[in-house]
């Protein structure tokens, strides 16, 4: 059995990652591919417990946050992602390591060398086959997030300058790794974003644009 492919969706608050993950999962299933949708922080029992600390906690040191993110990610990889890929399943992950770099490094000032050391330990060289960055202006994204009617987590409550740094971080990551990353217009209607997403899959991974 061949190994699966690993696709991640990244972007700021309200970019539409969860919506596109669901649409992508349906598209892959229509193509006859086995698929798993997961998320970060989370995706395994241990990582979900850490997620609650991260999203509900207050006053965490940024390096401590990065450590917790990578602790959750390591458990997620061991319990969910690597076994699925080895079984030939295509894994779609709503956020992955790029979110830690954008939020904790660009957003909160964690040094890049700290991120690099944690990545080496936790990921052991694993990287997504394709990362889809949904780009949206922070004010538009936050308006969408508020419209969901769900209580804001502590990242959503941070100021506009923080979210601007996060957006700049995602765009810098994509610019530095164009072979892995594709930037899509997250401000477009969901069906238009998904059309761009399918086109990226066809170009980057050789999948048909339609089932």
XYZ file of N, CA, C and O in Angstrom:
844
model
N 0.851 -1.198 0.000
C 0.000 0.000 0.000
C 0.882 1.242 0.000
O 1.840 1.328 0.750
N 0.561 2.184 -0.869
C 1.351 3.410 -0.919
C 1.013 4.293 0.272
O -0.063 4.181 0.868
N 1.950 5.174 0.610
C 1.684 6.087 1.704
C 0.744 7.188 1.245
O 0.650 7.506 0.063
N 0.037 7.779 2.214
C -0.861 8.879 1.906
C -0.093 10.175 1.714
O 1.132 10.230 1.859
N -0.808 11.215 1.388
C -0.234 12.554 1.243
C -0.748 13.417 2.388
O -1.854 13.208 2.906
N 0.066 14.404 2.732
C -0.210 15.252 3.886
C -0.438 16.677 3.413
O 0.463 17.314 2.862
N -1.661 17.189 3.607
C -2.049 18.527 3.167
C -2.443 19.346 4.389
O -3.247 18.898 5.214
N -1.888 20.546 4.513
C -2.243 21.414 5.628
C -2.905 22.688 5.115
O -2.594 23.164 4.022
N -3.826 23.216 5.926
C -4.455 24.502 5.645
C -4.049 25.483 6.731
O -4.150 25.176 7.921
N -3.595 26.656 6.312
C -3.096 27.664 7.235
C -3.756 29.003 6.953
O -4.311 29.231 5.880
N -3.665 29.894 7.933
C -4.205 31.235 7.777
C -4.658 31.787 9.104
O -4.731 31.061 10.107
N -4.965 33.060 9.117
C -5.379 33.735 10.338
C -6.805 33.407 10.726
O -7.475 32.566 10.112
N -7.284 34.094 11.749
C -8.645 33.872 12.250
C -9.664 34.202 11.159
O -9.548 35.212 10.462
N -10.680 33.338 11.009
C -11.751 33.599 10.057
C -11.382 33.417 8.602
O -12.131 33.852 7.717
N -10.261 32.759 8.319
C -9.825 32.597 6.929
C -10.615 31.529 6.182
O -10.547 31.452 4.954
N -11.351 30.690 6.904
C -12.154 29.671 6.242
C -11.492 28.312 6.140
O -11.893 27.480 5.324
N -10.501 28.051 6.993
C -9.760 26.790 6.919
C -10.657 25.571 7.153
O -10.566 24.581 6.431
N -11.506 25.632 8.164
C -12.347 24.481 8.488
C -13.333 24.186 7.361
O -13.562 23.019 7.013
N -13.905 25.226 6.770
C -14.821 25.044 5.643
C -14.110 24.383 4.475
O -14.612 23.426 3.870
N -12.920 24.884 4.142
C -12.187 24.326 3.009
C -11.693 22.915 3.302
O -11.611 22.076 2.394
N -11.383 22.621 4.555
C -10.965 21.259 4.906
C -12.102 20.279 4.639
O -11.885 19.176 4.117
N -13.325 20.661 4.995
C -14.474 19.786 4.749
C -14.710 19.593 3.251
O -14.967 18.469 2.788
N -14.631 20.678 2.486
C -14.825 20.576 1.049
C -13.738 19.730 0.406
O -14.003 18.918 -0.492
N -12.515 19.903 0.859
C -11.397 19.133 0.318
C -11.561 17.649 0.633
O -11.302 16.788 -0.220
N -11.991 17.332 1.850
C -12.192 15.929 2.224
C -13.232 15.283 1.320
O -13.057 14.138 0.859
N -14.308 15.996 1.049
C -15.356 15.458 0.172
C -14.812 15.261 -1.242
O -15.096 14.240 -1.900
N -14.009 16.204 -1.708
C -13.416 16.117 -3.053
C -12.504 14.902 -3.160
O -12.589 14.132 -4.133
N -11.648 14.695 -2.180
C -10.746 13.543 -2.210
C -11.522 12.232 -2.151
O -11.195 11.272 -2.847
N -12.554 12.206 -1.312
C -13.381 10.995 -1.224
C -14.067 10.714 -2.556
O -14.166 9.544 -2.980
N -14.530 11.766 -3.228
C -15.163 11.591 -4.537
C -14.179 11.044 -5.567
O -14.588 10.394 -6.542
N -12.897 11.312 -5.354
C -11.858 10.779 -6.243
C -11.453 9.363 -5.865
O -10.565 8.778 -6.484
N -12.097 8.821 -4.825
C -11.802 7.461 -4.405
C -10.614 7.330 -3.484
O -10.088 6.222 -3.304
N -10.202 8.431 -2.869
C -9.039 8.412 -1.983
C -9.485 8.334 -0.521
O -10.421 9.033 -0.123
N -8.825 7.510 0.293
C -9.125 7.498 1.727
C -8.611 8.780 2.362
O -7.508 9.244 2.042
N -9.386 9.381 3.251
C -9.026 10.702 3.769
C -9.354 10.817 5.248
O -10.336 10.246 5.732
N -8.523 11.554 5.948
C -8.729 11.871 7.359
C -8.584 13.370 7.534
O -7.607 13.969 7.066
N -9.558 13.987 8.221
C -9.479 15.407 8.559
C -9.144 15.525 10.041
O -9.800 14.913 10.891
N -8.139 16.328 10.351
C -7.739 16.522 11.736
C -7.400 17.996 11.950
O -7.570 18.815 11.045
N -6.955 18.346 13.154
C -6.719 19.765 13.448
C -5.608 19.917 14.475
O -5.233 18.965 15.163
N -5.090 21.150 14.534
C -4.128 21.505 15.578
C -4.479 22.865 16.165
O -5.035 23.714 15.457
N -4.121 23.080 17.453
C -3.679 22.018 18.355
C -4.816 21.048 18.607
O -5.971 21.441 18.721
N -4.493 19.763 18.665
C -5.504 18.738 18.854
C -5.229 17.559 17.953
O -4.115 17.341 17.501
N -6.264 16.766 17.692
C -6.150 15.649 16.785
C -5.814 14.320 17.427
O -5.768 13.300 16.741
N -5.564 14.316 18.715
C -5.339 13.096 19.487
C -5.780 13.411 20.911
O -5.854 14.583 21.294
N -6.081 12.407 21.729
C -6.559 12.714 23.088
C -5.589 13.591 23.886
O -6.009 14.562 24.533
N -4.313 13.280 23.846
C -3.351 14.097 24.581
C -3.265 15.508 24.048
O -3.217 16.487 24.811
N -3.259 15.640 22.714
C -3.164 16.967 22.106
C -4.420 17.794 22.358
O -4.343 19.018 22.519
N -5.586 17.143 22.408
C -6.819 17.884 22.698
C -6.800 18.428 24.126
O -7.306 19.523 24.392
N -6.212 17.682 25.051
C -6.094 18.180 26.427
C -5.192 19.410 26.481
O -5.484 20.384 27.183
N -4.103 19.380 25.717
C -3.206 20.541 25.668
C -3.901 21.714 24.980
O -3.695 22.877 25.365
N -4.744 21.444 23.980
C -5.478 22.507 23.292
C -6.284 23.338 24.281
O -6.314 24.568 24.188
N -6.932 22.668 25.217
C -7.749 23.397 26.189
C -6.900 24.350 27.018
O -7.319 25.473 27.319
N -5.707 23.922 27.387
C -4.802 24.796 28.141
C -4.404 26.005 27.296
O -4.418 27.152 27.760
N -4.087 25.761 26.030
C -3.621 26.828 25.149
C -4.708 27.856 24.850
O -4.451 29.064 24.836
N -5.917 27.399 24.593
C -6.974 28.314 24.178
C -7.694 28.978 25.344
O -8.287 30.039 25.192
N -7.633 28.343 26.519
C -8.345 28.887 27.670
C -7.423 29.520 28.704
O -7.871 30.291 29.546
N -6.132 29.200 28.649
C -5.201 29.713 29.648
C -4.924 31.194 29.487
O -5.218 31.795 28.454
N -4.358 31.779 30.507
C -4.051 33.205 30.486
C -2.590 33.418 30.889
O -2.058 32.717 31.755
N -1.958 34.403 30.249
C -0.646 34.836 30.682
C 0.484 33.856 30.463
O 1.496 33.899 31.163
N 0.360 32.948 29.490
C 1.444 32.014 29.218
C 2.616 32.731 28.550
O 2.427 33.566 27.673
N 3.803 32.395 28.973
C 5.002 32.895 28.304
C 5.016 32.377 26.864
O 4.675 31.201 26.628
N 5.420 33.201 25.870
C 5.387 32.754 24.478
C 6.218 31.492 24.213
O 5.792 30.631 23.430
N 7.379 31.380 24.837
C 8.172 30.163 24.632
C 7.456 28.962 25.248
O 7.443 27.862 24.685
N 6.821 29.157 26.407
C 6.028 28.088 27.009
C 4.900 27.671 26.067
O 4.597 26.477 25.923
N 4.261 28.656 25.417
C 3.217 28.334 24.443
C 3.779 27.489 23.314
O 3.157 26.503 22.884
N 4.938 27.875 22.803
C 5.545 27.117 21.709
C 5.865 25.688 22.147
O 5.648 24.732 21.398
N 6.361 25.535 23.366
C 6.643 24.200 23.889
C 5.369 23.361 23.948
O 5.358 22.179 23.574
N 4.280 23.967 24.424
C 3.015 23.248 24.497
C 2.491 22.899 23.103
O 1.966 21.795 22.882
N 2.631 23.822 22.170
C 2.204 23.547 20.797
C 2.934 22.329 20.241
O 2.327 21.444 19.618
N 4.236 22.292 20.450
C 4.996 21.180 19.902
C 4.796 19.891 20.695
O 4.893 18.798 20.125
N 4.481 19.979 21.978
C 4.117 18.778 22.733
C 2.835 18.186 22.158
O 2.729 16.964 21.940
N 1.842 19.040 21.909
C 0.597 18.575 21.297
C 0.862 18.013 19.912
O 0.317 16.969 19.529
N 1.697 18.694 19.149
C 1.985 18.253 17.772
C 2.688 16.902 17.756
O 2.389 16.042 16.913
N 3.611 16.703 18.678
C 4.316 15.425 18.721
C 3.340 14.276 18.996
O 3.402 13.220 18.342
N 2.420 14.480 19.944
C 1.447 13.433 20.246
C 0.514 13.212 19.059
O 0.167 12.068 18.726
N 0.108 14.291 18.426
C -0.756 14.216 17.240
C -0.080 13.409 16.132
O -0.705 12.543 15.492
N 1.187 13.683 15.898
C 1.930 12.946 14.873
C 2.010 11.464 15.202
O 1.759 10.602 14.344
N 2.378 11.178 16.456
C 2.578 9.783 16.850
C 1.279 8.997 16.852
O 1.250 7.835 16.428
N 0.202 9.621 17.315
C -1.056 8.896 17.501
C -1.953 8.895 16.270
O -2.739 7.965 16.088
N -1.839 9.932 15.433
C -2.823 10.109 14.360
C -2.200 10.239 12.978
O -2.523 9.461 12.072
N -1.328 11.221 12.791
C -0.889 11.561 11.436
C 0.000 10.483 10.825
O -0.274 9.987 9.718
N 1.069 10.110 11.511
C 1.988 9.125 10.921
C 1.301 7.777 10.662
O 1.486 7.190 9.579
N 0.501 7.240 11.605
C -0.187 5.970 11.307
C -1.119 6.067 10.097
O -1.204 5.136 9.293
N -1.819 7.199 9.967
C -2.722 7.362 8.829
C -1.944 7.402 7.516
O -2.312 6.737 6.538
N -0.877 8.183 7.463
C -0.075 8.259 6.244
C 0.502 6.899 5.878
O 0.503 6.507 4.706
N 0.979 6.172 6.872
C 1.545 4.853 6.622
C 0.506 3.878 6.094
O 0.838 2.931 5.360
N -0.765 4.095 6.452
C -1.852 3.234 5.993
C -2.389 3.654 4.626
O -3.371 3.084 4.145
N -1.759 4.672 4.011
C -2.195 5.121 2.694
C -3.308 6.133 2.708
O -3.926 6.400 1.668
N -3.585 6.714 3.858
C -4.675 7.697 3.997
C -4.147 9.104 3.729
O -3.061 9.467 4.194
N -4.911 9.888 3.001
C -4.580 11.295 2.788
C -5.037 12.074 4.017
O -6.203 11.972 4.425
N -4.117 12.824 4.610
C -4.403 13.556 5.841
C -4.529 15.043 5.535
O -3.634 15.650 4.937
N -5.662 15.625 5.941
C -5.892 17.068 5.837
C -5.855 17.623 7.248
O -6.637 17.201 8.105
N -4.968 18.570 7.499
C -4.834 19.113 8.851
C -5.124 20.609 8.856
O -4.497 21.380 8.117
N -6.080 21.003 9.678
C -6.443 22.405 9.893
C -5.441 22.983 10.889
O -5.575 22.791 12.085
N -4.421 23.640 10.367
C -3.256 24.181 11.061
C -2.211 23.098 11.313
O -2.529 21.940 11.562
N -0.940 23.547 11.234
C 0.180 22.671 11.567
C 1.324 23.578 12.014
O 1.091 24.619 12.618
N 2.563 23.191 11.764
C 3.708 23.904 12.330
C 3.799 25.357 11.868
O 4.306 26.216 12.603
N 3.324 25.651 10.660
C 3.380 27.040 10.186
C 2.582 27.970 11.090
O 2.926 29.155 11.226
N 1.512 27.468 11.696
C 0.748 28.321 12.610
C 1.564 28.674 13.841
O 1.475 29.797 14.350
N 2.361 27.735 14.330
C 3.218 28.057 15.474
C 4.239 29.115 15.087
O 4.504 30.052 15.846
N 4.801 28.987 13.899
C 5.771 29.991 13.456
C 5.100 31.356 13.294
O 5.634 32.377 13.727
N 3.905 31.376 12.705
C 3.224 32.656 12.481
C 2.746 33.285 13.787
O 2.950 34.487 14.018
N 2.120 32.492 14.651
C 1.539 33.034 15.875
C 2.584 33.269 16.964
O 2.617 34.343 17.584
N 3.402 32.263 17.233
C 4.349 32.411 18.350
C 5.627 33.157 17.945
O 6.142 33.951 18.737
N 6.133 32.928 16.741
C 7.363 33.615 16.328
C 7.063 35.014 15.789
O 7.487 36.012 16.368
N 6.335 35.108 14.693
C 6.024 36.420 14.123
C 5.108 37.223 15.047
O 5.301 38.425 15.224
N 4.120 36.569 15.631
C 3.145 37.285 16.441
C 3.627 37.647 17.825
O 3.353 38.741 18.322
N 4.350 36.714 18.480
C 4.709 36.908 19.883
C 6.209 37.002 20.131
O 6.620 37.162 21.277
N 7.009 36.882 19.089
C 8.437 37.139 19.240
C 9.293 35.974 19.674
O 10.446 36.178 20.079
N 8.794 34.746 19.610
C 9.639 33.591 19.931
C 10.751 33.508 18.887
O 10.487 33.566 17.681
N 12.008 33.375 19.307
C 13.116 33.338 18.343
C 13.004 32.169 17.366
O 12.560 31.067 17.729
N 13.417 32.409 16.142
C 13.352 31.380 15.127
C 14.158 30.149 15.468
O 13.774 29.029 15.112
N 15.281 30.342 16.166
C 16.098 29.178 16.509
C 15.392 28.260 17.501
O 15.592 27.041 17.494
N 14.546 28.840 18.362
C 13.749 28.013 19.279
C 12.768 27.171 18.478
O 12.631 25.961 18.700
N 12.072 27.808 17.528
C 11.152 27.072 16.665
C 11.891 25.959 15.933
O 11.392 24.833 15.840
N 13.073 26.249 15.414
C 13.827 25.248 14.670
C 14.205 24.050 15.509
O 14.078 22.896 15.061
N 14.640 24.295 16.738
C 15.028 23.176 17.604
C 13.821 22.328 17.973
O 13.888 21.090 17.970
N 12.714 22.977 18.285
C 11.502 22.232 18.622
C 10.994 21.434 17.422
O 10.533 20.293 17.569
N 11.072 22.015 16.232
C 10.661 21.301 15.027
C 11.500 20.056 14.809
O 10.973 18.980 14.478
N 12.802 20.192 14.979
C 13.691 19.045 14.776
C 13.325 17.897 15.713
O 13.321 16.729 15.312
N 13.034 18.236 16.966
C 12.714 17.202 17.954
C 11.351 16.572 17.671
O 11.195 15.346 17.652
N 10.346 17.416 17.450
C 8.969 16.921 17.364
C 8.629 16.305 16.016
O 7.912 15.306 15.947
N 9.124 16.896 14.931
C 8.689 16.487 13.600
C 9.592 15.446 12.966
O 9.157 14.709 12.076
N 10.851 15.405 13.354
C 11.814 14.454 12.794
C 11.784 14.475 11.264
O 11.809 13.444 10.594
N 11.736 15.688 10.711
C 11.828 15.849 9.265
C 10.516 15.781 8.512
O 10.492 16.009 7.297
N 9.401 15.477 9.179
C 8.119 15.418 8.470
C 7.661 16.816 8.079
O 7.660 17.733 8.895
N 7.258 16.978 6.835
C 6.719 18.246 6.349
C 5.509 17.943 5.465
O 5.432 16.870 4.859
N 4.563 18.862 5.368
C 3.417 18.639 4.478
C 3.854 18.511 3.021
O 4.840 19.119 2.586
N 3.093 17.720 2.265
C 3.304 17.665 0.814
C 2.824 18.951 0.163
O 3.364 19.376 -0.856
N 1.788 19.549 0.737
C 1.239 20.800 0.218
C 0.621 21.578 1.368
O -0.111 21.012 2.181
N 0.928 22.866 1.427
C 0.322 23.760 2.408
C -0.450 24.836 1.668
O 0.091 25.540 0.814
N -1.733 24.951 1.988
C -2.613 25.937 1.378
C -2.824 27.067 2.383
O -3.413 26.863 3.447
N -2.320 28.239 2.066
C -2.407 29.400 2.955
C -3.587 30.257 2.503
O -3.577 30.810 1.395
N -4.608 30.345 3.341
C -5.775 31.162 3.035
C -5.532 32.559 3.590
O -5.538 32.774 4.801
N -5.311 33.493 2.700
C -4.935 34.847 3.108
C -6.164 35.750 3.164
O -6.957 35.801 2.217
N -6.309 36.447 4.285
C -7.412 37.392 4.452
C -6.947 38.516 5.362
O -6.142 38.304 6.273
N -7.411 39.733 5.102
C -7.076 40.856 5.967
C -7.593 40.587 7.376
O -8.706 40.071 7.539
N -6.820 40.925 8.408
C -7.243 40.602 9.776
C -8.605 41.148 10.164
O -9.375 40.457 10.844
N -8.947 42.363 9.746
C -10.242 42.909 10.149
C -11.392 42.107 9.530
O -12.401 41.824 10.197
N -11.242 41.694 8.278
C -12.271 40.889 7.635
C -12.351 39.511 8.276
O -13.448 38.971 8.496
N -11.211 38.924 8.577
C -11.195 37.615 9.208
C -11.810 37.638 10.595
O -12.587 36.743 10.969
N -11.496 38.673 11.368
C -12.055 38.767 12.718
C -13.565 38.994 12.668
O -14.305 38.484 13.515
N -14.040 39.751 11.674
C -15.490 39.944 11.532
C -16.177 38.611 11.257
O -17.243 38.320 11.810
N -15.569 37.797 10.417
C -16.114 36.464 10.155
C -16.123 35.618 11.426
O -17.090 34.923 11.716
N -15.009 35.653 12.153
C -14.899 34.842 13.368
C -15.981 35.247 14.377
O -16.607 34.390 15.003
N -16.216 36.541 14.527
C -17.243 37.006 15.464
C -18.636 36.602 15.014
O -19.512 36.307 15.832
N -18.856 36.555 13.700
C -20.172 36.209 13.164
C -20.539 34.753 13.417
O -21.707 34.378 13.300
N -19.545 33.929 13.766
C -19.847 32.521 14.055
C -20.673 32.374 15.313
O -21.297 31.333 15.540
N -20.658 33.384 16.184
C -21.441 33.334 17.402
C -20.861 32.451 18.477
O -21.550 32.077 19.429
N -19.567 32.123 18.358
C -18.878 31.298 19.348
C -17.984 32.214 20.179
O -17.388 33.166 19.655
N -17.902 31.953 21.471
C -17.068 32.781 22.337
C -15.636 32.816 21.822
O -15.068 31.784 21.452
N -15.043 33.991 21.772
C -13.689 34.153 21.252
C -12.675 33.475 22.170
O -12.766 33.572 23.400
N -11.705 32.765 21.552
C -10.616 32.229 22.356
C -9.591 33.332 22.595
O -9.736 34.456 22.113
N -8.545 33.040 23.349
C -7.654 34.134 23.746
C -6.809 34.651 22.598
O -6.356 35.800 22.643
N -6.607 33.879 21.536
C -5.899 34.409 20.374
C -6.779 35.393 19.614
O -6.314 36.442 19.166
N -8.051 35.068 19.484
C -8.974 35.980 18.811
C -9.124 37.297 19.566
O -9.454 38.322 18.969
N -8.871 37.286 20.877
C -9.009 38.507 21.672
C -7.778 39.404 21.620
O -7.800 40.516 22.152
N -6.703 38.940 20.989
C -5.499 39.773 20.895
C -5.723 40.913 19.899
O -6.626 40.870 19.058
N -4.855 41.937 19.971
C -5.118 43.168 19.221
C -4.824 43.045 17.728
O -4.248 42.068 17.246
N -5.229 44.090 16.991
C -5.094 44.087 15.535
C -3.643 43.995 15.097
O -3.335 43.378 14.067
N -2.738 44.615 15.846
C -1.320 44.575 15.479
C -0.791 43.146 15.522
O -0.004 42.730 14.659
N -1.223 42.378 16.522
C -0.824 40.969 16.603
C -1.289 40.215 15.363
O -0.510 39.488 14.728
N -2.546 40.384 14.991
C -3.086 39.650 13.849
C -2.446 40.097 12.535
O -2.291 39.278 11.606
N -2.037 41.364 12.453
C -1.310 41.828 11.269
C 0.055 41.135 11.178
O 0.509 40.766 10.084
N 0.723 40.953 12.309
C 2.014 40.254 12.312
C 1.841 38.783 11.911
O 2.671 38.231 11.191
N 0.755 38.183 12.383
C 0.480 36.786 12.028
C 0.276 36.657 10.516
O 0.841 35.762 9.870
N -0.526 37.563 9.943
C -0.743 37.511 8.495
C 0.573 37.682 7.746
O 0.853 36.933 6.791
N 1.373 38.647 8.157
C 2.672 38.856 7.508
C 3.548 37.608 7.642
O 4.297 37.258 6.721
N 3.440 36.935 8.790
C 4.206 35.720 8.999
C 3.828 34.626 8.015
O 4.701 33.987 7.406
N 2.538 34.389 7.839
C 2.107 33.359 6.896
C 2.577 33.683 5.477
O 3.030 32.792 4.745
N 2.483 34.945 5.082
C 2.904 35.316 3.732
C 4.418 35.167 3.572
O 4.894 34.753 2.505
N 5.171 35.474 4.627
C 6.627 35.304 4.563
C 7.002 33.825 4.455
O 7.919 33.453 3.704
N 6.319 32.986 5.202
C 6.573 31.542 5.135
C 6.301 31.025 3.722
O 7.094 30.275 3.144
N 5.165 31.432 3.149
C 4.801 30.983 1.805
C 5.808 31.470 0.766
O 6.167 30.733 -0.158
N 6.269 32.710 0.921
C 7.240 33.252 -0.022
C 8.579 32.526 0.067
O 9.271 32.348 -0.940
N 8.942 32.079 1.271
C 10.219 31.385 1.469
C 10.175 29.944 0.990
O 11.226 29.359 0.696
N 8.969 29.347 0.917
C 8.848 27.939 0.517
C 7.779 27.787 -0.564
O 6.759 27.128 -0.360
N 8.008 28.359 -1.745
C 6.966 28.333 -2.784
C 6.684 26.939 -3.329
O 5.591 26.695 -3.847
N 7.626 26.012 -3.222
C 7.383 24.659 -3.721
C 6.369 23.915 -2.856
O 5.656 23.033 -3.341
N 6.301 24.271 -1.579
C 5.373 23.609 -0.659
C 4.082 24.378 -0.485
O 3.023 23.774 -0.267
N 4.130 25.696 -0.548
C 3.003 26.545 -0.164
C 2.320 27.175 -1.375
O 2.981 27.616 -2.320
N 1.002 27.242 -1.321
C 0.214 27.983 -2.294
C -0.675 28.951 -1.529
O -1.366 28.548 -0.589
N -0.648 30.222 -1.907
C -1.461 31.246 -1.243
C -2.762 31.429 -2.018
O -2.755 31.651 -3.234
N -3.884 31.310 -1.313
C -5.205 31.481 -1.909
C -5.893 32.689 -1.283
O -5.629 33.044 -0.138
N -6.794 33.301 -2.030
C -7.520 34.477 -1.545
C -8.634 34.026 -0.609
O -9.729 33.658 -1.040
N -8.366 34.065 0.694
C -9.349 33.632 1.672
C -10.540 34.560 1.806
O -11.551 34.173 2.406
N -10.448 35.766 1.248
C -11.561 36.712 1.329
C -12.638 36.429 0.290
O -13.745 36.968 0.384
N -12.333 35.599 -0.694
C -13.298 35.274 -1.743
C -14.406 34.376 -1.181
O -14.251 33.768 -0.114
N -15.539 34.274 -1.882
C -16.594 33.347 -1.444
C -16.053 31.918 -1.360
O -15.138 31.549 -2.107
N -16.612 31.095 -0.465
C -16.077 29.742 -0.267
C -15.952 28.919 -1.546
O -14.969 28.199 -1.732
N -16.939 29.031 -2.461
C -16.874 28.236 -3.688
C -15.733 28.682 -4.594
O -15.107 27.864 -5.277
N -15.419 29.987 -4.582
C -14.302 30.486 -5.379
C -12.969 30.060 -4.763
O -12.020 29.706 -5.482
N -12.893 30.093 -3.431
C -11.676 29.620 -2.759
C -11.459 28.149 -3.078
O -10.330 27.718 -3.386
N -12.532 27.369 -3.055
C -12.390 25.941 -3.300
C -11.973 25.659 -4.741
O -11.224 24.716 -5.007
N -12.442 26.460 -5.671
C -11.999 26.305 -7.058
C -10.488 26.540 -7.168
O -9.775 25.793 -7.855
N -9.990 27.554 -6.477
C -8.550 27.814 -6.468
C -7.787 26.679 -5.783
O -6.697 26.303 -6.200
N -8.393 26.142 -4.726
C -7.774 25.037 -4.008
C -7.656 23.811 -4.912
O -6.604 23.161 -4.967
N -8.718 23.478 -5.641
C -8.665 22.327 -6.547
C -7.615 22.532 -7.628
O -6.910 21.593 -8.009
N -7.513 23.757 -8.123
C -6.508 24.046 -9.143
C -5.100 23.837 -8.588
O -4.221 23.315 -9.283
N -4.887 24.237 -7.313
C -3.578 24.027 -6.690
C -3.279 22.546 -6.532
O -2.149 22.090 -6.760
N -4.290 21.758 -6.150
C -4.102 20.311 -6.039
C -3.737 19.700 -7.383
O -2.881 18.811 -7.471
N -4.404 20.155 -8.432
C -4.119 19.626 -9.756
C -2.710 19.956 -10.202
O -1.986 19.105 -10.729
N -2.288 21.191 -9.933
C -0.963 21.631 -10.359
C 0.133 21.014 -9.524
O 1.164 20.565 -10.050
N -0.061 20.969 -8.206
C 1.015 20.551 -7.309
C 1.076 19.032 -7.102
O 2.153 18.469 -6.941
N -0.105 18.383 -7.036
C -0.141 16.963 -6.699
C -0.675 16.084 -7.813
O -0.791 14.867 -7.647
N -1.038 16.706 -8.946
C -1.479 15.919 -10.087
C -2.858 15.316 -9.982
O -3.188 14.381 -10.709
N -3.701 15.864 -9.091
C -5.064 15.337 -8.943
C -5.994 15.963 -9.963
O -5.803 17.117 -10.365
N -7.034 15.228 -10.386
C -8.041 15.843 -11.284
C -8.707 17.035 -10.600
O -8.904 17.021 -9.372
N -9.081 18.019 -11.383
C -9.744 19.207 -10.828
C -11.186 18.907 -10.438
O -11.794 19.637 -9.677
N -11.761 17.836 -10.966
C -13.124 17.438 -10.629
C -13.185 15.931 -10.512
O -12.382 15.220 -11.109
N -14.144 15.450 -9.711
C -14.272 14.008 -9.516
C -14.799 13.347 -10.786
O -15.527 13.958 -11.553
